[in-house]
Coordinates of C-alpha atoms and ligand atoms in Angstrom, one line a residue:
Chain A
M21 CA 0.0 0.0 0.0
S22 CA 1.2 3.5 -0.9
D23 CA 1.7 6.2 1.7
M24 CA -1.0 8.4 0.2
P25 CA -4.7 7.8 0.5
L26 CA -6.6 7.2 -2.8
L27 CA -9.7 8.8 -1.5
K28 CA -10.1 11.4 1.2
V29 CA -13.7 11.9 2.5
R30 CA -14.5 14.9 4.8
S31 CA -17.8 15.8 6.5
L32 CA -19.9 14.2 3.8
S33 CA -23.7 14.6 4.4
K34 CA -26.7 14.0 2.3
F35 CA -30.2 15.1 3.2
Y36 CA -33.4 14.2 1.5
G37 CA -35.5 17.2 2.5
N38 CA -35.6 16.8 6.3
R39 CA -34.6 13.2 6.2
I40 CA -31.0 12.2 6.8
G41 CA -29.5 10.0 4.1
C42 CA -26.0 10.0 5.7
H43 CA -24.4 12.5 8.1
D44 CA -20.9 13.8 8.6
V45 CA -19.0 10.9 7.2
G46 CA -15.2 11.1 7.0
F47 CA -12.5 8.6 6.2
D48 CA -9.5 7.8 4.1
L49 CA -9.3 4.9 1.7
W50 CA -5.8 3.6 0.9
P51 CA -4.6 2.0 -2.3
G52 CA -5.3 -1.8 -2.3
E53 CA -7.7 -1.5 0.6
V54 CA -11.2 -2.9 0.8
L55 CA -13.6 -1.0 2.9
A56 CA -17.0 -2.6 3.9
I57 CA -20.0 -0.4 4.7
V58 CA -22.4 -2.4 6.8
G59 CA -25.7 -1.6 8.6
E60 CA -29.4 -2.4 8.6
S61 CA -31.8 -1.5 5.9
G62 CA -32.3 2.3 5.6
S63 CA -29.1 3.1 7.5
G64 CA -27.7 5.1 4.6
K65 CA -25.2 2.7 3.0
T66 CA -26.4 3.2 -0.6
T67 CA -26.7 6.9 0.0
L68 CA -23.1 7.1 1.1
L69 CA -21.8 4.9 -1.7
N70 CA -23.6 7.0 -4.3
C71 CA -22.2 10.2 -2.8
L72 CA -18.7 8.8 -2.9
S73 CA -19.0 7.6 -6.5
T74 CA -20.6 10.9 -7.7
R75 CA -23.8 9.2 -8.7
L76 CA -25.6 11.4 -6.1
M77 CA -24.7 15.0 -5.3
P78 CA -24.0 15.3 -1.5
S79 CA -25.6 18.2 0.5
T80 CA -22.2 19.1 2.1
G81 CA -18.7 17.9 2.5
D82 CA -16.0 17.0 0.0
V83 CA -14.4 14.0 -1.6
Q84 CA -10.8 14.1 -2.9
Y85 CA -9.5 11.5 -5.3
R86 CA -5.9 10.9 -6.1
M87 CA -5.6 10.8 -9.9
R88 CA -3.1 8.7 -11.7
D89 CA -0.8 11.6 -12.0
G90 CA -0.7 11.8 -8.2
D91 CA -2.7 15.0 -7.9
Y92 CA -5.8 15.2 -5.7
R93 CA -8.9 16.4 -7.3
D94 CA -12.2 17.4 -5.6
L95 CA -14.7 15.1 -7.3
Y96 CA -17.5 17.7 -7.0
R97 CA -15.4 20.4 -8.6
M98 CA -14.6 18.4 -11.7
S99 CA -16.5 18.9 -14.9
E100 CA -19.1 16.3 -15.8
A101 CA -17.0 15.2 -18.8
E102 CA -13.9 14.6 -16.6
R103 CA -16.1 12.7 -14.0
R104 CA -17.6 10.5 -16.6
V105 CA -14.1 9.6 -18.0
L106 CA -13.0 8.8 -14.5
M107 CA -16.1 6.6 -14.0
R108 CA -15.5 4.5 -17.1
T109 CA -11.8 4.1 -16.9
D110 CA -10.4 4.5 -13.4
W111 CA -13.4 3.3 -11.5
G112 CA -15.9 0.5 -11.6
F113 CA -19.4 0.3 -10.2
V114 CA -21.0 -3.1 -9.5
H115 CA -24.8 -2.9 -9.0
Q116 CA -26.7 -5.4 -6.9
N117 CA -29.0 -6.0 -9.8
P118 CA -26.8 -6.9 -12.8
A119 CA -29.4 -5.6 -15.2
D120 CA -28.6 -2.1 -13.9
G121 CA -25.0 -2.5 -14.8
L122 CA -25.2 -4.5 -18.0
R123 CA -26.6 -4.0 -21.5
M124 CA -29.0 -6.9 -21.5
T125 CA -29.5 -6.9 -25.3
V126 CA -25.9 -7.0 -26.5
S127 CA -23.6 -9.9 -26.3
A128 CA -21.3 -10.7 -23.4
G129 CA -18.3 -9.9 -25.5
A130 CA -19.7 -6.4 -26.3
N131 CA -20.6 -5.8 -22.7
V132 CA -17.0 -6.4 -21.7
G133 CA -15.6 -4.6 -24.8
E134 CA -17.7 -1.5 -24.4
R135 CA -15.3 0.3 -22.1
L136 CA -12.4 -0.5 -24.4
M137 CA -14.2 1.0 -27.3
A138 CA -15.2 4.0 -25.2
V139 CA -11.5 4.7 -24.6
G140 CA -10.7 4.4 -28.3
N141 CA -9.8 0.8 -29.0
R142 CA -10.6 0.3 -32.7
H143 CA -9.3 -3.2 -33.3
Y144 CA -12.1 -5.8 -33.3
G145 CA -9.8 -8.8 -33.0
R146 CA -8.0 -7.4 -30.0
I147 CA -11.2 -6.2 -28.3
R148 CA -12.6 -9.6 -28.7
A149 CA -9.5 -11.4 -27.4
T150 CA -9.5 -9.2 -24.3
A151 CA -13.2 -9.8 -23.7
S152 CA -12.6 -13.5 -24.0
E153 CA -9.7 -13.4 -21.6
W154 CA -11.9 -11.6 -19.1
L155 CA -14.7 -14.0 -19.5
S156 CA -12.5 -16.9 -18.5
R157 CA -11.1 -14.8 -15.7
V158 CA -14.5 -14.5 -14.2
E159 CA -15.2 -18.2 -14.9
I160 CA -17.6 -17.8 -17.8
E161 CA -17.0 -20.3 -20.7
T162 CA -15.5 -18.4 -23.6
D163 CA -18.0 -20.0 -26.0
R164 CA -20.7 -17.9 -24.4
I165 CA -19.0 -14.7 -25.7
D166 CA -21.7 -14.1 -28.3
D167 CA -24.7 -14.8 -25.9
Q168 CA -26.7 -12.0 -24.4
P169 CA -26.7 -11.8 -20.6
R170 CA -30.5 -12.5 -20.8
A171 CA -29.5 -16.1 -21.3
F172 CA -27.2 -16.1 -18.2
S173 CA -27.9 -17.2 -14.7
G174 CA -27.9 -14.6 -11.9
G175 CA -24.4 -15.6 -10.8
M176 CA -23.0 -15.4 -14.4
R177 CA -24.6 -12.0 -14.9
Q178 CA -22.9 -10.7 -11.8
R179 CA -19.6 -12.1 -12.9
L180 CA -20.1 -10.6 -16.3
Q181 CA -20.8 -7.2 -14.7
I182 CA -17.5 -7.5 -12.8
A183 CA -15.6 -8.3 -15.9
R184 CA -17.1 -5.4 -17.7
N185 CA -16.0 -3.1 -14.9
L186 CA -12.5 -4.5 -14.6
V187 CA -11.5 -4.6 -18.2
T188 CA -9.9 -1.1 -18.1
S189 CA -7.9 -1.9 -15.0
P190 CA -9.6 0.5 -12.7
R191 CA -8.0 1.5 -9.4
L192 CA -11.3 1.8 -7.4
V193 CA -14.4 -0.3 -7.5
F194 CA -17.7 0.5 -5.8
M195 CA -20.0 -2.4 -5.1
D196 CA -23.6 -2.2 -3.7
E197 CA -24.6 -5.6 -2.3
P198 CA -22.8 -7.5 -5.0
T199 CA -24.0 -10.9 -3.8
G200 CA -27.5 -9.6 -2.8
G201 CA -29.8 -11.4 -5.1
L202 CA -27.8 -14.7 -5.3
D203 CA -28.2 -18.2 -3.7
V204 CA -25.9 -19.0 -0.9
S205 CA -23.7 -21.4 -2.8
V206 CA -23.5 -18.9 -5.8
Q207 CA -22.6 -16.2 -3.3
A208 CA -19.7 -18.1 -1.9
R209 CA -18.2 -18.7 -5.4
L210 CA -18.6 -15.0 -6.3
L211 CA -17.0 -13.8 -3.1
D212 CA -14.0 -16.1 -3.7
L213 CA -13.7 -14.7 -7.2
V214 CA -14.0 -11.1 -6.1
R215 CA -11.5 -11.6 -3.3
G216 CA -9.0 -13.2 -5.8
L217 CA -9.4 -10.4 -8.3
V218 CA -9.1 -7.6 -5.7
S219 CA -5.8 -9.0 -4.4
D220 CA -4.4 -10.0 -7.8
L221 CA -5.1 -6.5 -9.3
G222 CA -4.3 -4.6 -6.1
L223 CA -7.7 -2.9 -6.4
S224 CA -9.2 -0.6 -3.8
A225 CA -12.9 -1.3 -3.2
I226 CA -15.8 0.1 -1.2
V227 CA -18.4 -2.7 -0.7
V228 CA -21.8 -2.1 0.7
T229 CA -23.4 -5.1 2.4
H230 CA -25.8 -5.9 5.2
D231 CA -24.1 -9.3 5.4
L232 CA -21.3 -9.4 8.0
A233 CA -19.9 -12.6 6.5
V234 CA -19.3 -10.7 3.2
A235 CA -17.6 -8.0 5.1
R236 CA -15.5 -10.5 7.0
L237 CA -14.4 -12.3 3.8
L238 CA -13.7 -9.3 1.6
S239 CA -12.8 -6.3 3.6
H240 CA -9.8 -5.0 5.5
R241 CA -11.7 -2.3 7.3
M242 CA -15.4 -1.7 8.0
M243 CA -17.7 1.1 8.9
V244 CA -21.0 0.4 10.7
M245 CA -23.8 2.7 9.9
K246 CA -27.0 3.5 11.8
G247 CA -29.6 6.2 11.0
G248 CA -27.2 7.8 8.5
H249 CA -24.3 8.0 11.0
V250 CA -21.1 6.0 11.1
I251 CA -21.2 4.6 14.6
E252 CA -18.1 2.4 14.5
H253 CA -15.1 2.2 12.2
G254 CA -12.1 0.0 12.4
L255 CA -10.2 -3.0 11.1
T256 CA -12.7 -5.7 10.1
D257 CA -11.4 -8.4 12.5
R258 CA -11.3 -6.0 15.4
V259 CA -14.9 -4.8 14.8
L260 CA -16.3 -8.2 14.3
D261 CA -14.3 -9.9 17.1
D262 CA -14.4 -7.1 19.6
P263 CA -17.3 -4.7 18.8
R264 CA -17.3 -1.6 21.0
E265 CA -20.7 -0.1 20.2
P266 CA -23.8 -1.9 21.7
Y267 CA -25.4 -1.7 18.3
T268 CA -22.5 -3.4 16.6
Q269 CA -22.5 -6.0 19.4
L270 CA -26.2 -6.7 18.5
L271 CA -25.4 -7.0 14.8
V272 CA -22.5 -9.3 15.4
S273 CA -24.4 -11.5 17.9
S274 CA -27.3 -11.9 15.6
I275 CA -25.1 -13.2 12.9
L276 CA -23.3 -15.5 15.2
Q277 CA -26.6 -17.0 16.2
V278 CA -27.4 -17.9 12.6
Chain B
M4 CA -31.0 28.7 -52.9
S5 CA -32.2 31.9 -54.5
A6 CA -33.6 35.0 -52.7
P7 CA -36.7 34.1 -50.7
H8 CA -39.9 35.3 -52.3
T9 CA -42.4 36.8 -49.9
E10 CA -45.5 37.5 -52.1
P11 CA -48.4 35.2 -51.5
V12 CA -49.2 33.0 -54.5
T13 CA -52.3 34.3 -56.3
A14 CA -54.4 33.2 -59.2
P15 CA -55.1 29.5 -58.6
E16 CA -54.8 27.4 -61.6
S17 CA -58.0 25.6 -60.9
A18 CA -60.8 25.6 -58.3
G19 CA -59.3 22.5 -56.6
E20 CA -56.1 24.3 -55.8
A21 CA -57.8 27.3 -54.2
E22 CA -57.2 26.1 -50.7
L23 CA -53.4 25.6 -51.3
A24 CA -53.3 29.0 -53.1
A25 CA -54.5 30.7 -50.0
Y26 CA -51.1 29.8 -48.5
N27 CA -47.9 31.8 -48.6
F28 CA -45.2 31.1 -51.2
A29 CA -43.8 27.6 -50.5
Y30 CA -46.7 26.9 -48.1
L31 CA -45.0 28.0 -44.9
D32 CA -45.6 31.5 -43.5
E33 CA -42.5 33.8 -43.4
Q34 CA -42.1 33.6 -39.7
T35 CA -42.0 29.8 -39.8
K36 CA -39.5 29.9 -42.6
R37 CA -37.3 32.3 -40.7
M38 CA -37.4 29.9 -37.7
I39 CA -36.4 27.0 -39.9
R40 CA -33.7 29.0 -41.6
R41 CA -32.2 29.9 -38.2
A42 CA -32.1 26.2 -37.3
I43 CA -30.5 25.4 -40.7
L44 CA -27.8 28.1 -40.2
K45 CA -27.1 26.8 -36.7
A46 CA -26.9 23.2 -38.2
I47 CA -24.4 24.5 -40.9
A48 CA -22.3 26.2 -38.2
I49 CA -22.1 22.9 -36.2
P50 CA -21.8 20.2 -38.8
G51 CA -23.5 17.0 -37.8
Y52 CA -25.2 18.5 -34.7
Q53 CA -28.9 17.9 -34.4
V54 CA -30.7 21.2 -34.0
P55 CA -34.2 21.1 -32.5
F56 CA -36.8 23.0 -34.4
A57 CA -40.5 23.6 -34.1
S58 CA -41.7 21.2 -36.7
R59 CA -45.0 22.2 -38.3
E60 CA -47.9 20.2 -39.5
M61 CA -47.7 19.7 -43.2
P62 CA -50.5 18.7 -45.5
M63 CA -49.1 15.1 -45.7
P64 CA -48.3 12.4 -43.2
Y65 CA -45.0 12.2 -41.4
G66 CA -43.8 9.1 -43.3
W67 CA -43.9 11.3 -46.4
G68 CA -40.9 13.3 -45.4
T69 CA -42.4 16.3 -43.7
G70 CA -38.9 17.2 -42.3
G71 CA -37.4 17.4 -45.7
V72 CA -40.4 19.2 -47.1
Q73 CA -40.1 21.9 -44.4
V74 CA -36.4 22.4 -45.1
T75 CA -37.0 22.7 -48.8
A76 CA -39.9 25.1 -48.2
A77 CA -37.7 27.3 -46.1
I78 CA -34.9 27.6 -48.6
I79 CA -36.6 27.4 -52.0
G80 CA -37.0 30.6 -54.1
P81 CA -38.9 31.2 -57.4
E82 CA -35.6 30.8 -59.4
D83 CA -34.9 27.4 -58.0
V84 CA -35.1 24.2 -60.0
L85 CA -36.3 21.2 -57.9
K86 CA -35.7 17.5 -58.3
V87 CA -37.4 15.0 -55.9
I88 CA -36.3 11.4 -55.7
D89 CA -37.4 8.4 -53.7
Q90 CA -35.2 5.3 -53.8
G91 CA -33.4 7.0 -56.6
A92 CA -36.5 7.4 -58.8
D93 CA -38.3 10.5 -59.8
D94 CA -41.5 8.8 -60.6
T95 CA -42.6 7.1 -57.3
T96 CA -45.8 8.3 -55.7
N97 CA -43.9 10.0 -52.9
A98 CA -41.6 11.8 -55.2
V99 CA -44.3 12.8 -57.6
S100 CA -46.5 14.2 -54.8
I101 CA -43.8 16.2 -53.2
R102 CA -42.7 17.6 -56.6
A103 CA -46.4 18.5 -57.4
F104 CA -46.8 20.1 -54.0
F105 CA -43.9 22.5 -54.6
Q106 CA -45.0 23.2 -58.2
K107 CA -48.3 24.3 -56.7
V108 CA -47.2 26.2 -53.7
A109 CA -44.0 27.7 -55.1
A110 CA -44.6 27.5 -58.8
V111 CA -40.9 26.4 -59.2
R112 CA -39.5 24.6 -62.2
A113 CA -39.0 20.9 -61.7
T114 CA -36.5 18.6 -63.3
T115 CA -35.4 15.0 -63.2
H116 CA -31.9 15.9 -64.3
T117 CA -29.5 15.9 -61.3
A118 CA -27.2 18.4 -63.0
D119 CA -29.9 20.9 -63.7
A120 CA -31.4 21.0 -60.2
T121 CA -30.5 23.6 -57.6
I122 CA -32.4 21.7 -54.8
I123 CA -32.7 17.9 -54.7
Q124 CA -35.0 16.5 -52.1
T125 CA -34.3 12.8 -51.4
R126 CA -35.3 9.8 -49.5
H127 CA -32.8 6.9 -49.5
R128 CA -30.3 7.9 -52.2
I129 CA -27.7 10.4 -53.2
P130 CA -27.6 10.8 -57.0
E131 CA -24.8 9.1 -58.9
H132 CA -24.0 12.2 -60.8
T133 CA -21.5 14.1 -58.6
L134 CA -23.1 17.1 -57.0
K135 CA -21.6 20.5 -57.5
E136 CA -21.1 23.7 -55.7
G137 CA -24.4 25.6 -55.4
Q138 CA -26.6 22.5 -55.2
V139 CA -28.4 21.6 -52.1
L140 CA -29.3 18.1 -51.2
V141 CA -32.3 17.8 -48.7
Y142 CA -32.7 14.5 -47.0
Q143 CA -36.0 13.3 -45.5
V144 CA -35.0 11.6 -42.2
P145 CA -37.2 9.3 -40.1
I146 CA -34.8 8.7 -37.1
P147 CA -32.0 11.3 -36.7
E148 CA -30.4 9.9 -33.6
P149 CA -27.6 7.4 -34.3
L150 CA -27.3 6.4 -30.6
R151 CA -31.0 5.5 -30.3
F152 CA -30.4 1.9 -31.1
L153 CA -28.6 1.2 -27.8
E154 CA -29.7 4.2 -25.6
P155 CA -33.4 5.0 -25.7
R156 CA -33.1 7.9 -23.2
E157 CA -32.9 11.3 -25.0
T158 CA -31.3 13.0 -22.0
E159 CA -28.5 10.5 -22.1
T160 CA -27.9 10.6 -25.9
R161 CA -27.7 14.4 -25.7
K162 CA -25.1 14.1 -23.0
M163 CA -23.2 11.5 -25.0
H164 CA -23.1 13.9 -28.0
A165 CA -22.1 16.8 -25.9
L166 CA -19.2 14.9 -24.3
E167 CA -18.3 13.0 -27.5
E168 CA -18.9 9.7 -25.8
Y169 CA -19.3 7.5 -28.9
G170 CA -18.1 4.1 -27.7
L171 CA -21.7 2.8 -28.1
M172 CA -21.5 3.3 -31.9
H173 CA -18.7 0.8 -32.0
V174 CA -20.6 -1.6 -29.7
K175 CA -23.2 -1.7 -32.4
L176 CA -20.6 -2.4 -35.1
Y177 CA -18.9 -5.0 -32.8
E178 CA -22.3 -6.8 -32.5
D179 CA -22.6 -6.8 -36.3
I180 CA -19.2 -8.5 -36.7
A181 CA -19.8 -11.0 -33.9
R182 CA -23.1 -12.0 -35.4
H183 CA -22.4 -11.9 -39.1
G184 CA -18.6 -12.1 -39.4
R185 CA -18.5 -8.6 -40.9
I186 CA -20.2 -5.2 -40.5
A187 CA -23.6 -6.1 -41.9
T188 CA -25.1 -2.6 -41.5
T189 CA -26.0 -1.5 -45.0
Y190 CA -28.4 1.4 -44.4
A191 CA -28.2 4.3 -42.0
Y192 CA -24.5 3.6 -41.6
P193 CA -23.1 5.9 -38.9
V194 CA -20.5 8.6 -39.9
K195 CA -18.4 11.1 -38.0
V196 CA -18.8 14.6 -39.4
H197 CA -15.9 17.1 -39.3
G198 CA -14.1 14.9 -36.7
R199 CA -16.7 15.7 -34.1
Y200 CA -20.4 14.7 -34.2
V201 CA -21.5 11.2 -35.0
M202 CA -24.4 11.4 -37.5
D203 CA -27.0 9.1 -39.0
P204 CA -27.3 9.5 -42.7
S205 CA -30.5 7.6 -42.5
P206 CA -31.9 5.9 -44.5
T207 CA -29.5 6.0 -47.4
P208 CA -27.5 2.9 -48.3
K209 CA -23.9 2.9 -47.1
F210 CA -22.9 2.8 -50.8
D211 CA -23.7 6.5 -50.8
N212 CA -21.6 7.4 -47.7
P213 CA -18.4 8.2 -49.6
K214 CA -20.4 10.7 -51.7
M215 CA -21.1 12.7 -48.6
H216 CA -17.4 13.1 -47.9
R217 CA -16.2 16.6 -48.9
S218 CA -19.1 17.0 -51.3
E219 CA -19.3 20.4 -53.0
A220 CA -23.0 20.5 -52.3
L221 CA -24.7 21.6 -49.1
Q222 CA -26.4 18.7 -47.4
L223 CA -29.4 19.4 -45.2
F224 CA -31.3 16.8 -43.2
G225 CA -34.9 17.3 -41.9
A226 CA -36.7 15.0 -39.5
G227 CA -40.3 16.1 -39.1
R228 CA -41.7 13.8 -36.5
E229 CA -38.5 14.0 -34.4
K230 CA -38.2 17.8 -34.9
R231 CA -34.5 17.9 -35.8
I232 CA -32.5 19.5 -38.5
Y233 CA -28.8 18.8 -39.2
A234 CA -26.3 19.6 -41.9
V235 CA -23.1 18.9 -43.7
P236 CA -21.7 22.0 -45.2
P237 CA -19.7 21.8 -48.5
H238 CA -16.2 20.3 -48.4
T239 CA -16.8 18.7 -44.9
D240 CA -15.1 15.5 -43.8
V241 CA -17.7 12.7 -43.5
V242 CA -16.0 9.5 -42.3
S243 CA -17.8 6.1 -41.9
L244 CA -17.1 4.5 -38.5
D245 CA -15.3 1.1 -38.6
F246 CA -12.6 -1.0 -37.0
E247 CA -9.0 -1.2 -38.1
D248 CA -9.3 -4.9 -38.9
H249 CA -12.8 -4.5 -40.4
P250 CA -12.6 -1.3 -42.5
F251 CA -15.6 0.4 -44.0
E252 CA -16.5 -1.0 -47.4
V253 CA -19.3 -0.1 -49.8
Q254 CA -21.6 -2.7 -51.4
Q255 CA -20.1 -4.4 -54.5
F256 CA -22.3 -5.4 -57.3
D257 CA -21.0 -8.3 -59.4
R258 CA -22.5 -7.1 -62.6
P259 CA -23.2 -3.8 -64.5
C260 CA -26.6 -2.2 -64.9
A261 CA -28.7 -4.4 -67.3
L262 CA -30.0 -1.3 -69.1
C263 CA -27.1 1.1 -69.3
G264 CA -24.1 -1.1 -68.5
A265 CA -23.0 1.3 -65.7
T266 CA -20.6 -0.1 -63.1
H267 CA -19.8 1.3 -59.7
V268 CA -23.4 2.4 -59.2
Y269 CA -26.0 1.3 -56.8
L270 CA -28.3 -1.3 -58.4
D271 CA -31.9 -2.4 -57.6
E272 CA -33.1 -5.9 -58.3
V273 CA -36.1 -5.9 -60.6
V274 CA -38.3 -9.0 -60.9
L275 CA -39.2 -9.5 -64.5
D276 CA -41.7 -12.4 -64.4
D277 CA -43.1 -15.0 -62.1
R278 CA -40.6 -17.6 -63.4
G279 CA -37.7 -16.2 -61.4
G280 CA -36.5 -13.8 -64.1
R281 CA -34.8 -10.8 -62.7
M282 CA -32.4 -8.0 -63.6
F283 CA -30.2 -5.5 -61.8
V284 CA -30.6 -1.9 -62.9
C285 CA -29.5 1.5 -61.7
S286 CA -31.5 2.7 -58.7
D287 CA -30.9 6.3 -60.0
T288 CA -33.3 6.4 -62.9
D289 CA -32.1 9.7 -64.2
Y290 CA -28.6 8.6 -64.3
C291 CA -29.6 5.4 -66.1
E292 CA -31.8 7.2 -68.7
T293 CA -29.1 9.8 -69.4
R294 CA -26.6 7.0 -70.1
Q295 CA -29.0 5.2 -72.3
A296 CA -29.7 8.4 -74.2
E297 CA -25.9 8.8 -74.7
G298 CA -25.9 5.4 -76.3
H299 CA -24.7 3.1 -73.5
V300 CA -26.4 -0.3 -73.7
G301 CA -26.7 -2.9 -70.9
E302 CA -27.0 -6.6 -71.4
M303 CA -30.8 -6.7 -71.2
L304 CA -31.3 -3.9 -73.7
A305 CA -28.7 -5.4 -76.0
T306 CA -30.6 -8.7 -76.0
S307 CA -33.9 -7.2 -76.7
E308 CA -32.5 -5.1 -79.5
R309 CA -31.0 -8.2 -81.0
E310 CA -34.3 -10.0 -80.8
A311 CA -36.1 -7.1 -82.4
A312 CA -33.6 -7.2 -85.3
E313 CA -34.1 -10.9 -85.9
Ligands
LIG413 N1 -34.4 9.2 -3.1 C1 -34.7 9.3 -1.8 N2 -35.6 10.2 -1.4 C2 -35.9 10.3 0.0 N3 -35.3 9.5 0.9 C3 -34.4 8.6 0.5 C4 -34.1 8.4 -0.8 N4 -33.2 7.4 -0.9 C5 -33.0 7.0 0.3 N5 -33.7 7.7 1.2 C6 -33.8 7.6 2.7 O1 -32.5 7.7 3.2 C7 -32.2 6.7 4.2 C8 -31.0 5.9 3.8 O2 -31.4 5.1 2.6 P1 -30.3 4.2 1.9 O3 -31.0 3.7 0.6 O4 -29.1 4.9 1.7 O5 -30.2 3.0 2.9 P2 -29.5 1.6 2.8 O6 -28.6 1.4 4.0 O7 -28.8 1.4 1.4 O8 -30.7 0.5 2.9 P3 -30.9 -0.9 2.2 O9 -30.1 -1.9 2.9 O10 -32.3 -1.1 2.3 O11 -30.5 -0.8 0.7 C9 -33.5 6.0 4.3 O12 -34.2 6.6 5.4 C10 -34.2 6.2 3.1 O13 -35.6 6.1 3.2
LIG414 MG1 -29.0 0.1 -0.2
LIG415 ZN1 -28.3 1.9 -65.6

C-alpha cells in the first residue's frame, strides 16, 4: 500500500429534505484497501456509496480523489466530462441488480468490450480477445461470448458485470450488495472470485453489504452505519471480534446465532 | 438557394387548388421559414449536430418526409429548380406528390436531371451524378439519432453527443461482426462529421456514404416527427465508422446495370416475371436514362435489340 490515500472523504452529508441520508462521514481509503460499509436496511449505505461515486450530489462535504498523476482532485469540482471519463476508466461500479450495470440486449463480448471501445480501441480482434480473456477470468465459458446476458444465470450475470468493470484496469471499484440477489452457494463462489481479483489486481474497493460474512471475507476495514451516522469504524477483524458499540454487538451477535 | 420570395401566391390554376393557393409562397408562413432557416444556419455552423426546431404540421403524413419538405420550403425561391427522388427514382408516388406540392405552392420549375437541379430532395439515395457547388441536397430523415439503437433515453444521448462519448456506436458495429462475421449494417451507416459529431445519414445505403465526404454541395437533413435539422456544409469530412481490422466498405455489385451497362453504381433488383426472371438496374433512374440516351447499352437492352432485329 502506498503512503498516500486514494480517497479522502470529509464531512460528507446527504439530506433528502428533512430526512438524513448520511451525516458527517469522513475517512481515508488507501490503495489496495477494501472497505465494507455495513448496517441495517435504511441506515444510509447506498446513499453514502452513491455520494462517494458521484452518482448522487451530496448536500455538504467533499471527496478528494488521487488521480493517476498523483494530484488530488475534488470530485465535485470536476467537470461532468472529466467525471464520466474517470467513472468509465479508473473506476468500476457493480450494482446489486446486474441488469442495472449490463446491457442486456448486447452480447457478453460487447458488454466487456464497451469500455475498451469507449476509450478508443478500434481493433475488433484485440477487443474480442481481451473480452474472451476476461470471461475466462470470471469463470464464464468463452464459447458464451456471443450470448446475451439475458441467457445467463444470476451468478453469471454478476460475474459478467464484474468483468465489464475491470477490463480497463480501474483502481477503485464500488459495489452495492454485489451478492445480494444470489443463492448462498453462488454467493460463496462469487465472493471467492472477487477476493481473488481484488488481491491480484491490487484494487481498492468500497463494498456495501448488510451481510457481515461478506464484510469478513472481503474487507480489511469496515464502517458500521445506523440512522445515517457511522457509529463504529475499524479493522474488520477487530470490529467483528471485539465490537465496541452496543449496536454493533447486537449486529454481530445476531449473525453468530445464525 | 435563391432569394426568398415573400409574395403570396395568387391566381389559382383551378378551383381544386384554391385552398393551397391561400397559403404563402412555398406553403409555410414567413415567420416559420425564418425559424427553420435559423435552425439550418445553426446546423451548418455545427456540422452533424442535431438542432431542434418547431416542426409544423404539413399537408401530408410524417412518413412522407415532412422534415425534408419543411427544409425545402424554407430555402426554396422562385428561381430554384427542384428535383425530388425516392429510392433514386423521380416517378414514385412519394416523389411525384412532393414535386407536385412545390410546383403548386411555389410554382418552381421541376427537373429530373440531377445536374440541372438547384435543390434535390431525397429519401434513400444520393444521386450518382456528382453534386456540384451551389446545389443543395435535402434528406428526408425518419430517425435522426444514431445512438437511439442502444440508448433510448434522450437526456443520455444528448449528453453523449455533448461529451463526445461515442463508444456505443462501436458496440453496435462489434455486435454486427460478432453475429455476421462482418459489418452487416447496409443502411443508415453511422458517420463522423468534421471529426466531431456522429451522425446518422439515414436511411441512405452505405454505398452513398463516400459521396457525402467533402461534397461540393450543401447537405441538409430534416426529421419532421423528431423535430430535428442537421447539416453537412460543403467540403466537410464525413467518415464512416469502422474497425482497423474491419474497415468500412461499400456494397459491391458483381454485374453492371442491365439497361445502361454502368458499373460502380447502386443497383436495384427488378423482378421480370413469375418464373424467377430478374435483372439489376441503376436505382438512380435519371442517371440510367441519361446514359442510355448517350448510347450506353446494358445486357438486357442489347438482348432485346438483337431479338427485335431478328
Ligand atoms: N431518493 C430518496 N428520497 C428520499 N429519501 C431517501 C431516498 N433514498 C434513500 N432515502 C432515505 O435515506 C435513508 C437511507 O437510505 P439508503 O437507501 O441509503 O439505505 P441503505 O442502507 O442502502 O438501505 P438498504 O439496505 O435497504 O439498501 C432511508 O431513510 C431512506 O428512506
Ligand atoms: Mg441500499
Ligand atoms: Zn443503368
